[in-house]
């Protein structure tokens, strides 16, 4: 699996992401770290936009990164069917570029949230959740100030109707309610797909749950699903 992890000034999760991909795909599949000033991303099976605080979150989270030279290539590759994963700030960047609908606003409580939470897999679908079960609950970390997903009703209904809501915030038994909605996201949305199903944006950090001594291993199935789907397609 040939993977690229895009790095912006202020990105801070690229090495965690690289470790997760290597663990899932094997240590012979070391991802490339690509600086945001590059303009080409040809030849990659997977492109990841990791978390952090790109450009210090100035102007608006992901807004400045969304205008970086590398984003044109990310959009081109996504349109060609290349798999793209955006996590946390990466999700924000993908919405800024129009690859995913909606926006990520300030958390409802107007405070930075850094804690473990639970998310429920809404659909078993390659390339992201092919190795997971529908309804599977994962315990993962969140660390964000602007994770409150917002979209108009038509967009939300379209996401629901097309089965493009891939993850929701829930409790440890998979129950979804206002109490389990830690940041105010509409309909408890934690992750969504684009229309083609090859682009996923999510706020929680699965890359921080790949080792039993550091947050558990609930994040591994997503990366294992990715690796399997990408390598089967190659």
mmCIF file with all atom_site columns, C-alpha atoms in Angstrom:
data_model
loop_
_atom_site.group_PDB
_atom_site.id
_atom_site.type_symbol
_atom_site.label_atom_id
_atom_site.label_alt_id
_atom_site.label_comp_id
_atom_site.label_asym_id
_atom_site.label_entity_id
_atom_site.label_seq_id
_atom_site.pdbx_PDB_ins_code
_atom_site.Cartn_x
_atom_site.Cartn_y
_atom_site.Cartn_z
_atom_site.occupancy
_atom_site.B_iso_or_equiv
_atom_site.pdbx_formal_charge
_atom_site.auth_seq_id
_atom_site.auth_comp_id
_atom_site.auth_asym_id
_atom_site.auth_atom_id
_atom_site.pdbx_PDB_model_num
ATOM 1   C CA . UNK A 1 1   ? 0.000   0.000  0.000  1.00 0.00 ? 1   UNK A CA 1
ATOM 2   C CA . UNK A 1 2   ? 1.440   3.331  -1.055 1.00 0.00 ? 2   UNK A CA 1
ATOM 3   C CA . UNK A 1 3   ? 0.131   6.044  1.252  1.00 0.00 ? 3   UNK A CA 1
ATOM 4   C CA . UNK A 1 4   ? 0.750   9.783  1.492  1.00 0.00 ? 4   UNK A CA 1
ATOM 5   C CA . UNK A 1 5   ? 0.235   11.790 4.677  1.00 0.00 ? 5   UNK A CA 1
ATOM 6   C CA . UNK A 1 6   ? -0.059  15.508 3.957  1.00 0.00 ? 6   UNK A CA 1
ATOM 7   C CA . UNK A 1 7   ? 1.659   17.820 6.445  1.00 0.00 ? 7   UNK A CA 1
ATOM 8   C CA . UNK A 1 8   ? 0.836   21.499 6.960  1.00 0.00 ? 8   UNK A CA 1
ATOM 9   C CA . UNK A 1 9   ? 2.449   24.027 9.317  1.00 0.00 ? 9   UNK A CA 1
ATOM 10  C CA . UNK A 1 10  ? 0.806   23.122 12.631 1.00 0.00 ? 10  UNK A CA 1
ATOM 11  C CA . UNK A 1 11  ? -0.047  19.507 11.781 1.00 0.00 ? 11  UNK A CA 1
ATOM 12  C CA . UNK A 1 12  ? 0.807   17.336 14.797 1.00 0.00 ? 12  UNK A CA 1
ATOM 13  C CA . UNK A 1 13  ? -0.695  13.893 14.173 1.00 0.00 ? 13  UNK A CA 1
ATOM 14  C CA . UNK A 1 14  ? 1.232   12.803 11.103 1.00 0.00 ? 14  UNK A CA 1
ATOM 15  C CA . UNK A 1 15  ? 3.541   10.381 12.940 1.00 0.00 ? 15  UNK A CA 1
ATOM 16  C CA . UNK A 1 16  ? 0.675   8.831  14.895 1.00 0.00 ? 16  UNK A CA 1
ATOM 17  C CA . UNK A 1 17  ? -1.093  8.310  11.589 1.00 0.00 ? 17  UNK A CA 1
ATOM 18  C CA . UNK A 1 18  ? 2.019   6.813  10.005 1.00 0.00 ? 18  UNK A CA 1
ATOM 19  C CA . UNK A 1 19  ? 2.368   4.369  12.909 1.00 0.00 ? 19  UNK A CA 1
ATOM 20  C CA . UNK A 1 20  ? -1.267  3.285  12.534 1.00 0.00 ? 20  UNK A CA 1
ATOM 21  C CA . UNK A 1 21  ? -0.927  2.698  8.795  1.00 0.00 ? 21  UNK A CA 1
ATOM 22  C CA . UNK A 1 22  ? 2.329   0.775  9.217  1.00 0.00 ? 22  UNK A CA 1
ATOM 23  C CA . UNK A 1 23  ? 0.811   -1.418 11.910 1.00 0.00 ? 23  UNK A CA 1
ATOM 24  C CA . UNK A 1 24  ? -2.195  -2.229 9.730  1.00 0.00 ? 24  UNK A CA 1
ATOM 25  C CA . UNK A 1 25  ? -0.397  -2.694 6.417  1.00 0.00 ? 25  UNK A CA 1
ATOM 26  C CA . UNK A 1 26  ? 2.968   -4.017 7.579  1.00 0.00 ? 26  UNK A CA 1
ATOM 27  C CA . UNK A 1 27  ? 6.227   -2.255 8.252  1.00 0.00 ? 27  UNK A CA 1
ATOM 28  C CA . UNK A 1 28  ? 7.219   -2.520 4.605  1.00 0.00 ? 28  UNK A CA 1
ATOM 29  C CA . UNK A 1 29  ? 4.427   -0.062 3.809  1.00 0.00 ? 29  UNK A CA 1
ATOM 30  C CA . UNK A 1 30  ? 5.903   3.085  5.299  1.00 0.00 ? 30  UNK A CA 1
ATOM 31  C CA . UNK A 1 31  ? 3.831   6.137  4.306  1.00 0.00 ? 31  UNK A CA 1
ATOM 32  C CA . UNK A 1 32  ? 5.392   9.206  2.725  1.00 0.00 ? 32  UNK A CA 1
ATOM 33  C CA . UNK A 1 33  ? 5.095   12.503 4.601  1.00 0.00 ? 33  UNK A CA 1
ATOM 34  C CA . UNK A 1 34  ? 4.258   15.130 1.983  1.00 0.00 ? 34  UNK A CA 1
ATOM 35  C CA . UNK A 1 35  ? 4.785   18.835 2.698  1.00 0.00 ? 35  UNK A CA 1
ATOM 36  C CA . UNK A 1 36  ? 1.830   21.065 1.803  1.00 0.00 ? 36  UNK A CA 1
ATOM 37  C CA . UNK A 1 37  ? 3.857   23.045 -0.735 1.00 0.00 ? 37  UNK A CA 1
ATOM 38  C CA . UNK A 1 38  ? 4.065   20.078 -3.101 1.00 0.00 ? 38  UNK A CA 1
ATOM 39  C CA . UNK A 1 39  ? 1.729   20.088 -6.081 1.00 0.00 ? 39  UNK A CA 1
ATOM 40  C CA . UNK A 1 40  ? 1.563   16.433 -7.154 1.00 0.00 ? 40  UNK A CA 1
ATOM 41  C CA . UNK A 1 41  ? 0.217   13.330 -5.419 1.00 0.00 ? 41  UNK A CA 1
ATOM 42  C CA . UNK A 1 42  ? 0.172   10.888 -8.302 1.00 0.00 ? 42  UNK A CA 1
ATOM 43  C CA . UNK A 1 43  ? 0.728   7.183  -7.742 1.00 0.00 ? 43  UNK A CA 1
ATOM 44  C CA . UNK A 1 44  ? -0.714  6.904  -4.230 1.00 0.00 ? 44  UNK A CA 1
ATOM 45  C CA . UNK A 1 45  ? -3.367  4.405  -3.164 1.00 0.00 ? 45  UNK A CA 1
ATOM 46  C CA . UNK A 1 46  ? -4.316  6.382  -0.070 1.00 0.00 ? 46  UNK A CA 1
ATOM 47  C CA . UNK A 1 47  ? -4.048  10.054 0.887  1.00 0.00 ? 47  UNK A CA 1
ATOM 48  C CA . UNK A 1 48  ? -4.436  11.082 4.533  1.00 0.00 ? 48  UNK A CA 1
ATOM 49  C CA . UNK A 1 49  ? -4.979  14.581 5.899  1.00 0.00 ? 49  UNK A CA 1
ATOM 50  C CA . UNK A 1 50  ? -4.225  14.221 9.631  1.00 0.00 ? 50  UNK A CA 1
ATOM 51  C CA . UNK A 1 51  ? -5.113  16.268 12.680 1.00 0.00 ? 51  UNK A CA 1
ATOM 52  C CA . UNK A 1 52  ? -3.471  19.249 14.294 1.00 0.00 ? 52  UNK A CA 1
ATOM 53  C CA . UNK A 1 53  ? -3.825  23.004 14.045 1.00 0.00 ? 53  UNK A CA 1
ATOM 54  C CA . UNK A 1 54  ? -2.907  23.843 10.462 1.00 0.00 ? 54  UNK A CA 1
ATOM 55  C CA . UNK A 1 55  ? -1.665  27.432 10.244 1.00 0.00 ? 55  UNK A CA 1
ATOM 56  C CA . UNK A 1 56  ? -2.547  27.816 13.916 1.00 0.00 ? 56  UNK A CA 1
ATOM 57  C CA . UNK A 1 57  ? -6.277  27.628 13.067 1.00 0.00 ? 57  UNK A CA 1
ATOM 58  C CA . UNK A 1 58  ? -6.080  31.299 12.102 1.00 0.00 ? 58  UNK A CA 1
ATOM 59  C CA . UNK A 1 59  ? -8.946  32.777 10.094 1.00 0.00 ? 59  UNK A CA 1
ATOM 60  C CA . UNK A 1 60  ? -10.962 29.564 10.500 1.00 0.00 ? 60  UNK A CA 1
ATOM 61  C CA . UNK A 1 61  ? -10.016 25.945 11.142 1.00 0.00 ? 61  UNK A CA 1
ATOM 62  C CA . UNK A 1 62  ? -8.787  24.455 7.878  1.00 0.00 ? 62  UNK A CA 1
ATOM 63  C CA . UNK A 1 63  ? -9.466  27.598 5.837  1.00 0.00 ? 63  UNK A CA 1
ATOM 64  C CA . UNK A 1 64  ? -5.850  28.507 5.102  1.00 0.00 ? 64  UNK A CA 1
ATOM 65  C CA . UNK A 1 65  ? -4.799  24.888 4.567  1.00 0.00 ? 65  UNK A CA 1
ATOM 66  C CA . UNK A 1 66  ? -7.712  24.519 2.177  1.00 0.00 ? 66  UNK A CA 1
ATOM 67  C CA . UNK A 1 67  ? -5.965  26.954 -0.160 1.00 0.00 ? 67  UNK A CA 1
ATOM 68  C CA . UNK A 1 68  ? -2.560  25.238 -0.091 1.00 0.00 ? 68  UNK A CA 1
ATOM 69  C CA . UNK A 1 69  ? -1.010  24.071 -3.394 1.00 0.00 ? 69  UNK A CA 1
ATOM 70  C CA . UNK A 1 70  ? -1.386  20.388 -2.468 1.00 0.00 ? 70  UNK A CA 1
ATOM 71  C CA . UNK A 1 71  ? -5.172  20.598 -2.154 1.00 0.00 ? 71  UNK A CA 1
ATOM 72  C CA . UNK A 1 72  ? -5.715  20.830 -5.897 1.00 0.00 ? 72  UNK A CA 1
ATOM 73  C CA . UNK A 1 73  ? -3.959  17.493 -6.316 1.00 0.00 ? 73  UNK A CA 1
ATOM 74  C CA . UNK A 1 74  ? -5.912  15.944 -3.421 1.00 0.00 ? 74  UNK A CA 1
ATOM 75  C CA . UNK A 1 75  ? -9.167  16.967 -5.103 1.00 0.00 ? 75  UNK A CA 1
ATOM 76  C CA . UNK A 1 76  ? -8.007  15.631 -8.466 1.00 0.00 ? 76  UNK A CA 1
ATOM 77  C CA . UNK A 1 77  ? -7.005  12.281 -6.986 1.00 0.00 ? 77  UNK A CA 1
ATOM 78  C CA . UNK A 1 78  ? -10.251 12.010 -5.009 1.00 0.00 ? 78  UNK A CA 1
ATOM 79  C CA . UNK A 1 79  ? -12.230 12.621 -8.188 1.00 0.00 ? 79  UNK A CA 1
ATOM 80  C CA . UNK A 1 80  ? -10.266 9.787  -9.819 1.00 0.00 ? 80  UNK A CA 1
ATOM 81  C CA . UNK A 1 81  ? -11.326 7.425  -7.041 1.00 0.00 ? 81  UNK A CA 1
ATOM 82  C CA . UNK A 1 82  ? -8.240  7.472  -4.819 1.00 0.00 ? 82  UNK A CA 1
ATOM 83  C CA . UNK A 1 83  ? -9.108  6.852  -1.163 1.00 0.00 ? 83  UNK A CA 1
ATOM 84  C CA . UNK A 1 84  ? -8.839  9.950  1.047  1.00 0.00 ? 84  UNK A CA 1
ATOM 85  C CA . UNK A 1 85  ? -9.083  10.058 4.850  1.00 0.00 ? 85  UNK A CA 1
ATOM 86  C CA . UNK A 1 86  ? -9.321  13.305 6.815  1.00 0.00 ? 86  UNK A CA 1
ATOM 87  C CA . UNK A 1 87  ? -9.189  13.170 10.611 1.00 0.00 ? 87  UNK A CA 1
ATOM 88  C CA . UNK A 1 88  ? -10.062 16.076 12.927 1.00 0.00 ? 88  UNK A CA 1
ATOM 89  C CA . UNK A 1 89  ? -8.338  19.099 11.342 1.00 0.00 ? 89  UNK A CA 1
ATOM 90  C CA . UNK A 1 90  ? -8.172  16.964 8.206  1.00 0.00 ? 90  UNK A CA 1
ATOM 91  C CA . UNK A 1 91  ? -11.977 16.692 8.247  1.00 0.00 ? 91  UNK A CA 1
ATOM 92  C CA . UNK A 1 92  ? -12.208 20.469 8.624  1.00 0.00 ? 92  UNK A CA 1
ATOM 93  C CA . UNK A 1 93  ? -9.863  20.941 5.657  1.00 0.00 ? 93  UNK A CA 1
ATOM 94  C CA . UNK A 1 94  ? -11.889 18.569 3.467  1.00 0.00 ? 94  UNK A CA 1
ATOM 95  C CA . UNK A 1 95  ? -15.081 20.529 4.171  1.00 0.00 ? 95  UNK A CA 1
ATOM 96  C CA . UNK A 1 96  ? -13.282 23.782 3.365  1.00 0.00 ? 96  UNK A CA 1
ATOM 97  C CA . UNK A 1 97  ? -12.284 22.423 -0.044 1.00 0.00 ? 97  UNK A CA 1
ATOM 98  C CA . UNK A 1 98  ? -15.771 21.143 -0.832 1.00 0.00 ? 98  UNK A CA 1
ATOM 99  C CA . UNK A 1 99  ? -14.748 17.489 -0.904 1.00 0.00 ? 99  UNK A CA 1
ATOM 100 C CA . UNK A 1 100 ? -17.223 16.925 1.924  1.00 0.00 ? 100 UNK A CA 1
ATOM 101 C CA . UNK A 1 101 ? -20.415 18.869 2.675  1.00 0.00 ? 101 UNK A CA 1
ATOM 102 C CA . UNK A 1 102 ? -21.131 20.897 5.790  1.00 0.00 ? 102 UNK A CA 1
ATOM 103 C CA . UNK A 1 103 ? -18.872 22.732 8.218  1.00 0.00 ? 103 UNK A CA 1
ATOM 104 C CA . UNK A 1 104 ? -17.266 22.121 11.612 1.00 0.00 ? 104 UNK A CA 1
ATOM 105 C CA . UNK A 1 105 ? -18.221 24.858 14.080 1.00 0.00 ? 105 UNK A CA 1
ATOM 106 C CA . UNK A 1 106 ? -17.232 25.689 17.646 1.00 0.00 ? 106 UNK A CA 1
ATOM 107 C CA . UNK A 1 107 ? -18.206 23.004 20.140 1.00 0.00 ? 107 UNK A CA 1
ATOM 108 C CA . UNK A 1 108 ? -21.606 23.638 21.683 1.00 0.00 ? 108 UNK A CA 1
ATOM 109 C CA . UNK A 1 109 ? -20.027 24.190 25.102 1.00 0.00 ? 109 UNK A CA 1
ATOM 110 C CA . UNK A 1 110 ? -17.483 26.642 23.626 1.00 0.00 ? 110 UNK A CA 1
ATOM 111 C CA . UNK A 1 111 ? -14.638 24.666 25.187 1.00 0.00 ? 111 UNK A CA 1
ATOM 112 C CA . UNK A 1 112 ? -11.852 22.479 23.848 1.00 0.00 ? 112 UNK A CA 1
ATOM 113 C CA . UNK A 1 113 ? -12.738 18.813 24.358 1.00 0.00 ? 113 UNK A CA 1
ATOM 114 C CA . UNK A 1 114 ? -10.006 16.248 24.958 1.00 0.00 ? 114 UNK A CA 1
ATOM 115 C CA . UNK A 1 115 ? -11.331 12.905 26.173 1.00 0.00 ? 115 UNK A CA 1
ATOM 116 C CA . UNK A 1 116 ? -12.175 9.338  25.253 1.00 0.00 ? 116 UNK A CA 1
ATOM 117 C CA . UNK A 1 117 ? -15.574 8.796  23.705 1.00 0.00 ? 117 UNK A CA 1
ATOM 118 C CA . UNK A 1 118 ? -17.535 6.131  21.831 1.00 0.00 ? 118 UNK A CA 1
ATOM 119 C CA . UNK A 1 119 ? -18.583 6.074  18.201 1.00 0.00 ? 119 UNK A CA 1
ATOM 120 C CA . UNK A 1 120 ? -20.882 3.664  16.383 1.00 0.00 ? 120 UNK A CA 1
ATOM 121 C CA . UNK A 1 121 ? -20.222 2.301  12.914 1.00 0.00 ? 121 UNK A CA 1
ATOM 122 C CA . UNK A 1 122 ? -23.379 2.899  10.898 1.00 0.00 ? 122 UNK A CA 1
ATOM 123 C CA . UNK A 1 123 ? -22.477 0.871  7.849  1.00 0.00 ? 123 UNK A CA 1
ATOM 124 C CA . UNK A 1 124 ? -20.069 -1.849 6.811  1.00 0.00 ? 124 UNK A CA 1
ATOM 125 C CA . UNK A 1 125 ? -18.556 -0.601 3.572  1.00 0.00 ? 125 UNK A CA 1
ATOM 126 C CA . UNK A 1 126 ? -15.187 -0.716 1.822  1.00 0.00 ? 126 UNK A CA 1
ATOM 127 C CA . UNK A 1 127 ? -12.711 0.829  1.952  1.00 0.00 ? 127 UNK A CA 1
ATOM 128 C CA . UNK A 1 128 ? -13.151 2.250  5.460  1.00 0.00 ? 128 UNK A CA 1
ATOM 129 C CA . UNK A 1 129 ? -15.302 -0.154 7.486  1.00 0.00 ? 129 UNK A CA 1
ATOM 130 C CA . UNK A 1 130 ? -15.244 -3.346 5.437  1.00 0.00 ? 130 UNK A CA 1
ATOM 131 C CA . UNK A 1 131 ? -13.709 -5.196 8.376  1.00 0.00 ? 131 UNK A CA 1
ATOM 132 C CA . UNK A 1 132 ? -16.141 -3.785 10.924 1.00 0.00 ? 132 UNK A CA 1
ATOM 133 C CA . UNK A 1 133 ? -19.705 -4.733 11.803 1.00 0.00 ? 133 UNK A CA 1
ATOM 134 C CA . UNK A 1 134 ? -22.700 -2.475 11.425 1.00 0.00 ? 134 UNK A CA 1
ATOM 135 C CA . UNK A 1 135 ? -23.418 -1.146 14.902 1.00 0.00 ? 135 UNK A CA 1
ATOM 136 C CA . UNK A 1 136 ? -19.893 -1.864 16.152 1.00 0.00 ? 136 UNK A CA 1
ATOM 137 C CA . UNK A 1 137 ? -18.898 0.493  18.967 1.00 0.00 ? 137 UNK A CA 1
ATOM 138 C CA . UNK A 1 138 ? -15.349 1.842  19.196 1.00 0.00 ? 138 UNK A CA 1
ATOM 139 C CA . UNK A 1 139 ? -13.724 3.710  22.063 1.00 0.00 ? 139 UNK A CA 1
ATOM 140 C CA . UNK A 1 140 ? -11.531 6.459  20.634 1.00 0.00 ? 140 UNK A CA 1
ATOM 141 C CA . UNK A 1 141 ? -10.152 9.868  21.568 1.00 0.00 ? 141 UNK A CA 1
ATOM 142 C CA . UNK A 1 142 ? -11.350 13.296 20.538 1.00 0.00 ? 142 UNK A CA 1
ATOM 143 C CA . UNK A 1 143 ? -9.315  16.497 20.822 1.00 0.00 ? 143 UNK A CA 1
ATOM 144 C CA . UNK A 1 144 ? -10.943 19.501 19.209 1.00 0.00 ? 144 UNK A CA 1
ATOM 145 C CA . UNK A 1 145 ? -12.419 22.931 19.712 1.00 0.00 ? 145 UNK A CA 1
ATOM 146 C CA . UNK A 1 146 ? -14.383 23.010 16.458 1.00 0.00 ? 146 UNK A CA 1
ATOM 147 C CA . UNK A 1 147 ? -15.944 19.586 16.046 1.00 0.00 ? 147 UNK A CA 1
ATOM 148 C CA . UNK A 1 148 ? -19.598 20.571 15.957 1.00 0.00 ? 148 UNK A CA 1
ATOM 149 C CA . UNK A 1 149 ? -20.784 19.274 12.569 1.00 0.00 ? 149 UNK A CA 1
ATOM 150 C CA . UNK A 1 150 ? -23.379 21.480 10.893 1.00 0.00 ? 150 UNK A CA 1
ATOM 151 C CA . UNK A 1 151 ? -25.214 21.257 7.573  1.00 0.00 ? 151 UNK A CA 1
ATOM 152 C CA . UNK A 1 152 ? -28.608 22.404 6.330  1.00 0.00 ? 152 UNK A CA 1
ATOM 153 C CA . UNK A 1 153 ? -31.556 20.022 6.580  1.00 0.00 ? 153 UNK A CA 1
ATOM 154 C CA . UNK A 1 154 ? -31.502 19.097 2.897  1.00 0.00 ? 154 UNK A CA 1
ATOM 155 C CA . UNK A 1 155 ? -27.830 18.134 3.123  1.00 0.00 ? 155 UNK A CA 1
ATOM 156 C CA . UNK A 1 156 ? -28.392 16.147 6.312  1.00 0.00 ? 156 UNK A CA 1
ATOM 157 C CA . UNK A 1 157 ? -31.327 14.290 4.792  1.00 0.00 ? 157 UNK A CA 1
ATOM 158 C CA . UNK A 1 158 ? -29.290 13.551 1.687  1.00 0.00 ? 158 UNK A CA 1
ATOM 159 C CA . UNK A 1 159 ? -26.413 12.212 3.801  1.00 0.00 ? 159 UNK A CA 1
ATOM 160 C CA . UNK A 1 160 ? -28.839 9.992  5.690  1.00 0.00 ? 160 UNK A CA 1
ATOM 161 C CA . UNK A 1 161 ? -30.690 8.858  2.578  1.00 0.00 ? 161 UNK A CA 1
ATOM 162 C CA . UNK A 1 162 ? -27.460 7.948  0.797  1.00 0.00 ? 162 UNK A CA 1
ATOM 163 C CA . UNK A 1 163 ? -26.076 6.102  3.866  1.00 0.00 ? 163 UNK A CA 1
ATOM 164 C CA . UNK A 1 164 ? -23.137 8.500  3.995  1.00 0.00 ? 164 UNK A CA 1
ATOM 165 C CA . UNK A 1 165 ? -23.140 9.021  7.763  1.00 0.00 ? 165 UNK A CA 1
ATOM 166 C CA . UNK A 1 166 ? -20.496 6.464  8.708  1.00 0.00 ? 166 UNK A CA 1
ATOM 167 C CA . UNK A 1 167 ? -19.969 7.196  12.417 1.00 0.00 ? 167 UNK A CA 1
ATOM 168 C CA . UNK A 1 168 ? -22.082 8.675  15.215 1.00 0.00 ? 168 UNK A CA 1
ATOM 169 C CA . UNK A 1 169 ? -21.267 9.567  18.803 1.00 0.00 ? 169 UNK A CA 1
ATOM 170 C CA . UNK A 1 170 ? -22.854 7.064  21.189 1.00 0.00 ? 170 UNK A CA 1
ATOM 171 C CA . UNK A 1 171 ? -22.465 5.466  24.616 1.00 0.00 ? 171 UNK A CA 1
ATOM 172 C CA . UNK A 1 172 ? -20.566 2.257  25.323 1.00 0.00 ? 172 UNK A CA 1
ATOM 173 C CA . UNK A 1 173 ? -23.613 0.196  24.309 1.00 0.00 ? 173 UNK A CA 1
ATOM 174 C CA . UNK A 1 174 ? -24.171 1.985  21.028 1.00 0.00 ? 174 UNK A CA 1
ATOM 175 C CA . UNK A 1 175 ? -27.085 4.137  22.163 1.00 0.00 ? 175 UNK A CA 1
ATOM 176 C CA . UNK A 1 176 ? -27.264 7.506  20.402 1.00 0.00 ? 176 UNK A CA 1
ATOM 177 C CA . UNK A 1 177 ? -28.784 10.426 22.310 1.00 0.00 ? 177 UNK A CA 1
ATOM 178 C CA . UNK A 1 178 ? -28.270 14.070 23.212 1.00 0.00 ? 178 UNK A CA 1
ATOM 179 C CA . UNK A 1 179 ? -26.291 12.919 26.249 1.00 0.00 ? 179 UNK A CA 1
ATOM 180 C CA . UNK A 1 180 ? -23.741 11.154 24.061 1.00 0.00 ? 180 UNK A CA 1
ATOM 181 C CA . UNK A 1 181 ? -23.375 14.160 21.742 1.00 0.00 ? 181 UNK A CA 1
ATOM 182 C CA . UNK A 1 182 ? -20.283 15.714 23.271 1.00 0.00 ? 182 UNK A CA 1
ATOM 183 C CA . UNK A 1 183 ? -19.838 18.657 20.879 1.00 0.00 ? 183 UNK A CA 1
ATOM 184 C CA . UNK A 1 184 ? -23.312 19.481 19.562 1.00 0.00 ? 184 UNK A CA 1
ATOM 185 C CA . UNK A 1 185 ? -22.932 17.859 16.140 1.00 0.00 ? 185 UNK A CA 1
ATOM 186 C CA . UNK A 1 186 ? -26.212 17.571 14.280 1.00 0.00 ? 186 UNK A CA 1
ATOM 187 C CA . UNK A 1 187 ? -27.654 14.066 14.503 1.00 0.00 ? 187 UNK A CA 1
ATOM 188 C CA . UNK A 1 188 ? -24.606 12.986 16.549 1.00 0.00 ? 188 UNK A CA 1
ATOM 189 C CA . UNK A 1 189 ? -22.526 12.876 13.363 1.00 0.00 ? 189 UNK A CA 1
ATOM 190 C CA . UNK A 1 190 ? -18.877 11.937 13.911 1.00 0.00 ? 190 UNK A CA 1
ATOM 191 C CA . UNK A 1 191 ? -17.895 10.967 10.363 1.00 0.00 ? 191 UNK A CA 1
ATOM 192 C CA . UNK A 1 192 ? -19.271 11.232 6.822  1.00 0.00 ? 192 UNK A CA 1
ATOM 193 C CA . UNK A 1 193 ? -18.507 10.025 3.293  1.00 0.00 ? 193 UNK A CA 1
ATOM 194 C CA . UNK A 1 194 ? -18.532 11.821 -0.030 1.00 0.00 ? 194 UNK A CA 1
ATOM 195 C CA . UNK A 1 195 ? -20.932 10.756 -2.782 1.00 0.00 ? 195 UNK A CA 1
ATOM 196 C CA . UNK A 1 196 ? -18.501 8.258  -4.314 1.00 0.00 ? 196 UNK A CA 1
ATOM 197 C CA . UNK A 1 197 ? -17.694 6.727  -0.918 1.00 0.00 ? 197 UNK A CA 1
ATOM 198 C CA . UNK A 1 198 ? -13.918 7.101  -1.315 1.00 0.00 ? 198 UNK A CA 1
ATOM 199 C CA . UNK A 1 199 ? -13.498 10.147 0.954  1.00 0.00 ? 199 UNK A CA 1
ATOM 200 C CA . UNK A 1 200 ? -14.093 9.962  4.716  1.00 0.00 ? 200 UNK A CA 1
ATOM 201 C CA . UNK A 1 201 ? -13.926 12.827 7.172  1.00 0.00 ? 201 UNK A CA 1
ATOM 202 C CA . UNK A 1 202 ? -14.171 12.147 10.903 1.00 0.00 ? 202 UNK A CA 1
ATOM 203 C CA . UNK A 1 203 ? -13.443 14.134 14.057 1.00 0.00 ? 203 UNK A CA 1
ATOM 204 C CA . UNK A 1 204 ? -12.344 11.311 16.442 1.00 0.00 ? 204 UNK A CA 1
ATOM 205 C CA . UNK A 1 205 ? -8.766  10.016 16.304 1.00 0.00 ? 205 UNK A CA 1
ATOM 206 C CA . UNK A 1 206 ? -8.635  6.272  15.488 1.00 0.00 ? 206 UNK A CA 1
ATOM 207 C CA . UNK A 1 207 ? -4.849  6.542  15.099 1.00 0.00 ? 207 UNK A CA 1
ATOM 208 C CA . UNK A 1 208 ? -4.571  7.021  18.859 1.00 0.00 ? 208 UNK A CA 1
ATOM 209 C CA . UNK A 1 209 ? -6.239  3.672  19.571 1.00 0.00 ? 209 UNK A CA 1
ATOM 210 C CA . UNK A 1 210 ? -3.914  1.118  17.984 1.00 0.00 ? 210 UNK A CA 1
ATOM 211 C CA . UNK A 1 211 ? -2.033  -0.200 21.021 1.00 0.00 ? 211 UNK A CA 1
ATOM 212 C CA . UNK A 1 212 ? -3.394  -1.796 24.222 1.00 0.00 ? 212 UNK A CA 1
ATOM 213 C CA . UNK A 1 213 ? -0.956  0.179  26.373 1.00 0.00 ? 213 UNK A CA 1
ATOM 214 C CA . UNK A 1 214 ? -1.894  3.518  24.823 1.00 0.00 ? 214 UNK A CA 1
ATOM 215 C CA . UNK A 1 215 ? -5.628  4.014  24.475 1.00 0.00 ? 215 UNK A CA 1
ATOM 216 C CA . UNK A 1 216 ? -6.701  0.538  23.391 1.00 0.00 ? 216 UNK A CA 1
ATOM 217 C CA . UNK A 1 217 ? -6.973  -0.992 19.928 1.00 0.00 ? 217 UNK A CA 1
ATOM 218 C CA . UNK A 1 218 ? -10.454 0.052  18.812 1.00 0.00 ? 218 UNK A CA 1
ATOM 219 C CA . UNK A 1 219 ? -9.000  2.240  16.077 1.00 0.00 ? 219 UNK A CA 1
ATOM 220 C CA . UNK A 1 220 ? -7.171  -0.600 14.342 1.00 0.00 ? 220 UNK A CA 1
ATOM 221 C CA . UNK A 1 221 ? -10.141 -2.104 12.432 1.00 0.00 ? 221 UNK A CA 1
ATOM 222 C CA . UNK A 1 222 ? -10.529 1.054  10.369 1.00 0.00 ? 222 UNK A CA 1
ATOM 223 C CA . UNK A 1 223 ? -6.878  1.002  9.299  1.00 0.00 ? 223 UNK A CA 1
ATOM 224 C CA . UNK A 1 224 ? -6.937  -2.745 8.704  1.00 0.00 ? 224 UNK A CA 1
ATOM 225 C CA . UNK A 1 225 ? -10.045 -2.298 6.555  1.00 0.00 ? 225 UNK A CA 1
ATOM 226 C CA . UNK A 1 226 ? -8.286  0.445  4.611  1.00 0.00 ? 226 UNK A CA 1
ATOM 227 C CA . UNK A 1 227 ? -5.144  -1.603 4.076  1.00 0.00 ? 227 UNK A CA 1
ATOM 228 C CA . UNK A 1 228 ? -7.083  -4.678 2.951  1.00 0.00 ? 228 UNK A CA 1
ATOM 229 C CA . UNK A 1 229 ? -9.303  -2.766 0.530  1.00 0.00 ? 229 UNK A CA 1
ATOM 230 C CA . UNK A 1 230 ? -6.470  -0.741 -0.958 1.00 0.00 ? 230 UNK A CA 1
ATOM 231 C CA . UNK A 1 231 ? -4.132  -3.708 -1.399 1.00 0.00 ? 231 UNK A CA 1
ATOM 232 C CA . UNK A 1 232 ? -6.884  -5.838 -2.960 1.00 0.00 ? 232 UNK A CA 1
ATOM 233 C CA . UNK A 1 233 ? -7.586  -3.056 -5.432 1.00 0.00 ? 233 UNK A CA 1
ATOM 234 C CA . UNK A 1 234 ? -3.924  -2.485 -6.333 1.00 0.00 ? 234 UNK A CA 1
#
